[in-house]
Short mmCIF file of N, CA and C in Angstrom, two decimals:
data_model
loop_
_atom_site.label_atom_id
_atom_site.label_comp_id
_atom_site.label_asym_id
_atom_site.label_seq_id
_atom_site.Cartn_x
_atom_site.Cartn_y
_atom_site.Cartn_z
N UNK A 25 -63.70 13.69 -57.11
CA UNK A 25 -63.64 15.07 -57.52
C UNK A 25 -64.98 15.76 -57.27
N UNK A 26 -66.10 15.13 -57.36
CA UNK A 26 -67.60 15.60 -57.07
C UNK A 26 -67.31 16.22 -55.76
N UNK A 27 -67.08 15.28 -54.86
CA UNK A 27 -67.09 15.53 -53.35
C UNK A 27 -66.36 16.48 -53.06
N UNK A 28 -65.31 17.29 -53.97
CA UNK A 28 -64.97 18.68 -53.68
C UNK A 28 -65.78 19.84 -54.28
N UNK A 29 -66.36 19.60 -55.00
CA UNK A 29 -67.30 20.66 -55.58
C UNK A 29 -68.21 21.34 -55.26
N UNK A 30 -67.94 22.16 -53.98
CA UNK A 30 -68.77 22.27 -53.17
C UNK A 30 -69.98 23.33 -53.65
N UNK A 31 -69.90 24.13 -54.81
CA UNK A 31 -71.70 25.05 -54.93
C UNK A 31 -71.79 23.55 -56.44
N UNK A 32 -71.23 22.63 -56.75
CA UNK A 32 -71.88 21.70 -57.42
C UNK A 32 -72.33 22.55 -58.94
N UNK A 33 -71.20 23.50 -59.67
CA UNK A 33 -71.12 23.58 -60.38
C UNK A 33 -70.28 23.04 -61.69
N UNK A 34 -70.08 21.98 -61.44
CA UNK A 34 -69.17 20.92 -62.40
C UNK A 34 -68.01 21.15 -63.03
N UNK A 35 -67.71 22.59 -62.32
CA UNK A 35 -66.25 23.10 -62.15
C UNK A 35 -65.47 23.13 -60.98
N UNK A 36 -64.45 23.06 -60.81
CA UNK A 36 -63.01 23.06 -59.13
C UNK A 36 -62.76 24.98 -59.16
N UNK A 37 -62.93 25.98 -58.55
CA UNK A 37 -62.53 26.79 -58.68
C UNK A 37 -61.01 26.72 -57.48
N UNK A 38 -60.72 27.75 -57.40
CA UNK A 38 -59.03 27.45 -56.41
C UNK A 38 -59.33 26.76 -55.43
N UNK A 39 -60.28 27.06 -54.35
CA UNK A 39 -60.47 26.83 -52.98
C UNK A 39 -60.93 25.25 -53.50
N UNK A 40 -61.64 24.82 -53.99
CA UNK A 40 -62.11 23.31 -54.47
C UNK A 40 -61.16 22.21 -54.71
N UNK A 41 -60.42 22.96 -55.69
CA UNK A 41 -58.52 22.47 -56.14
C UNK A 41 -57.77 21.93 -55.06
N UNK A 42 -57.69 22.92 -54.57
CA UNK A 42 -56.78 22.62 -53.05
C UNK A 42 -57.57 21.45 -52.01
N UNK A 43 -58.91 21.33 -52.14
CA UNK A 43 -59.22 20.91 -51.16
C UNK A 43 -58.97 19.16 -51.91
N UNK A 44 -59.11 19.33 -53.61
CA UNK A 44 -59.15 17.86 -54.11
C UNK A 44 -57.57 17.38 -54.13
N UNK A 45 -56.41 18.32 -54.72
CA UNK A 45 -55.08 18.00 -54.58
C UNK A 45 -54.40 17.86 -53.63
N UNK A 46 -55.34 18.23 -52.06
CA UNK A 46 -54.93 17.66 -50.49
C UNK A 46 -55.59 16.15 -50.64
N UNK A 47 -56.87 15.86 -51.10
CA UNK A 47 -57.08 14.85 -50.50
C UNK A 47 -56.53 13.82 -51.79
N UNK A 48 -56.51 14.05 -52.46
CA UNK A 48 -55.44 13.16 -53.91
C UNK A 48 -53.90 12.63 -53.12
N UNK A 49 -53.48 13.85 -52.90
CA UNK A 49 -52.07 13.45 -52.53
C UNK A 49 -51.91 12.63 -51.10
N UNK A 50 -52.89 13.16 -50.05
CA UNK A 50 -52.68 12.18 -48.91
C UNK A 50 -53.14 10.64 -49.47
N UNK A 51 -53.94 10.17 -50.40
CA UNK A 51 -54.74 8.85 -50.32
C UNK A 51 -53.79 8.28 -51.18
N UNK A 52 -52.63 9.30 -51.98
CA UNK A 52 -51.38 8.29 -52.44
C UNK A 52 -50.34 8.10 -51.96
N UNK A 53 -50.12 9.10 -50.51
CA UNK A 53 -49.00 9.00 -50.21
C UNK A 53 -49.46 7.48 -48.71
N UNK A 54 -50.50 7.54 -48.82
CA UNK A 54 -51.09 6.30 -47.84
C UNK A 54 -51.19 5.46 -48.83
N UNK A 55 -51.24 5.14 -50.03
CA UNK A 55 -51.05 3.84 -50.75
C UNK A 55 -49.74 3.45 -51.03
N UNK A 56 -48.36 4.84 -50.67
CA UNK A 56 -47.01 4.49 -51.26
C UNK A 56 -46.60 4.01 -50.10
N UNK A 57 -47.13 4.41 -48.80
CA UNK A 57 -46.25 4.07 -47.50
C UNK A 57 -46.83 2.42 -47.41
N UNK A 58 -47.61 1.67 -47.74
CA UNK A 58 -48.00 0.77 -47.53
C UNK A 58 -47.35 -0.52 -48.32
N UNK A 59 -47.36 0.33 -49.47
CA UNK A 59 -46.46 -0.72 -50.37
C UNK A 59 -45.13 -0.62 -50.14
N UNK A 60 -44.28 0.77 -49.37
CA UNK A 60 -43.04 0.70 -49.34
C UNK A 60 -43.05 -0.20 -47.87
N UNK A 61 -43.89 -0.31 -46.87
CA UNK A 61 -44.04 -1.55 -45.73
C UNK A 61 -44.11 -2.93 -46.09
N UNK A 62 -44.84 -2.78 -47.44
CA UNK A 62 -44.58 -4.61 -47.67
C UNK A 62 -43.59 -4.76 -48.13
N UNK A 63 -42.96 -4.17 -48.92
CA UNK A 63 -41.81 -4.31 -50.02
C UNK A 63 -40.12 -4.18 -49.16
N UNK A 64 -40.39 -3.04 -47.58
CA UNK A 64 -39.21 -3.36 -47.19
C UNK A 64 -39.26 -3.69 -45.42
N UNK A 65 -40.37 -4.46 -45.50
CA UNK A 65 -40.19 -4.65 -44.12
C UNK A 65 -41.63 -6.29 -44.01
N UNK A 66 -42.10 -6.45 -44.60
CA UNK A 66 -43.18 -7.80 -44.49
C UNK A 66 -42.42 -8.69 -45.53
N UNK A 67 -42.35 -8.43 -46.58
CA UNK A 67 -41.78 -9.80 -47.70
C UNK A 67 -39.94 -9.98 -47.35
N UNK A 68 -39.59 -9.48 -46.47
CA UNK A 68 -38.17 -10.16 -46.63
C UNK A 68 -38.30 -10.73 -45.17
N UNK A 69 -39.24 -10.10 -44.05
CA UNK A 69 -39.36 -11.25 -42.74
C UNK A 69 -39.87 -12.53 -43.51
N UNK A 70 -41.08 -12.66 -44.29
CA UNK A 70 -41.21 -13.87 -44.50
C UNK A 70 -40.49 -14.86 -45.20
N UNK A 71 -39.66 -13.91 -45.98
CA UNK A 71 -38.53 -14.58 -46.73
C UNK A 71 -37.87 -15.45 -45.94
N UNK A 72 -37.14 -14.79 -44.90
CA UNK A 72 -36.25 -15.10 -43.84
C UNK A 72 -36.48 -16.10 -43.29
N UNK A 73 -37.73 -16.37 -42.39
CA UNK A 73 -38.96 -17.08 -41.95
C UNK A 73 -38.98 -18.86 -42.96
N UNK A 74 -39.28 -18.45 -44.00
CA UNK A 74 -39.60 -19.65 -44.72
C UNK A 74 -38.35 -20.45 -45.29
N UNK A 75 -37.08 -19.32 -45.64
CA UNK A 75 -35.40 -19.76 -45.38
C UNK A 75 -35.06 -20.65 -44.44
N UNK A 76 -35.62 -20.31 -43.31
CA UNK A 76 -35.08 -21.04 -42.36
C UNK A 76 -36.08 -21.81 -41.85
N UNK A 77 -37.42 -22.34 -42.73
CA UNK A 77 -38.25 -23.29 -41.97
C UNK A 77 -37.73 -24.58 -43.16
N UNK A 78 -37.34 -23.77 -44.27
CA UNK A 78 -36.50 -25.03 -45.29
C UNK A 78 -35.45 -25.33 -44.42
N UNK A 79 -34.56 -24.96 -43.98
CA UNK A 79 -33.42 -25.56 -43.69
C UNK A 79 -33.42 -25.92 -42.30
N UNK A 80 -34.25 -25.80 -41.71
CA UNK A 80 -34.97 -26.92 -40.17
C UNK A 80 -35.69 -28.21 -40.99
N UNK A 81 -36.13 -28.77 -41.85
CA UNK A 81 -36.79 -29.29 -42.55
C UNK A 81 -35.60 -29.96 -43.38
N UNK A 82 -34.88 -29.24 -43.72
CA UNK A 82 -33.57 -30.69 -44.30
C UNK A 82 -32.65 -30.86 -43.23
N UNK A 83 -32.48 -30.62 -42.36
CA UNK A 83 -31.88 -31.15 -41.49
C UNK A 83 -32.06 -32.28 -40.46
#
């Protein structure tokens, strides 16, 4: 929030706001896309992966 404050009066006036609720919302919507990549596309390949390294392995 500092790093938007740009005359460094320890207040956000509008233009400050906008510049902190742009960079808020992109750095969560880059932490949601990442977890929605592991959650629906990395943990069920490995799932799959280790499914079928068990059942090469009992056979």
């Amino acid at each position: 929030m500092q790093e938007c404050d740009i005359n460094t009066d320890g207040e956000l006036d509008r233009q400050e706001l906008v510049k902190f609720i742009r960079k808020l919302t992109k750095d969560t919507f880059i932490m949601v896309s990442q977890g929605l990549l592991i959650t629906l596309a990395v943990a069920p390949t490995i799932a799959v992966l280790m499914k079928s390294c068990a059942v090469s392995a009992s056979s």
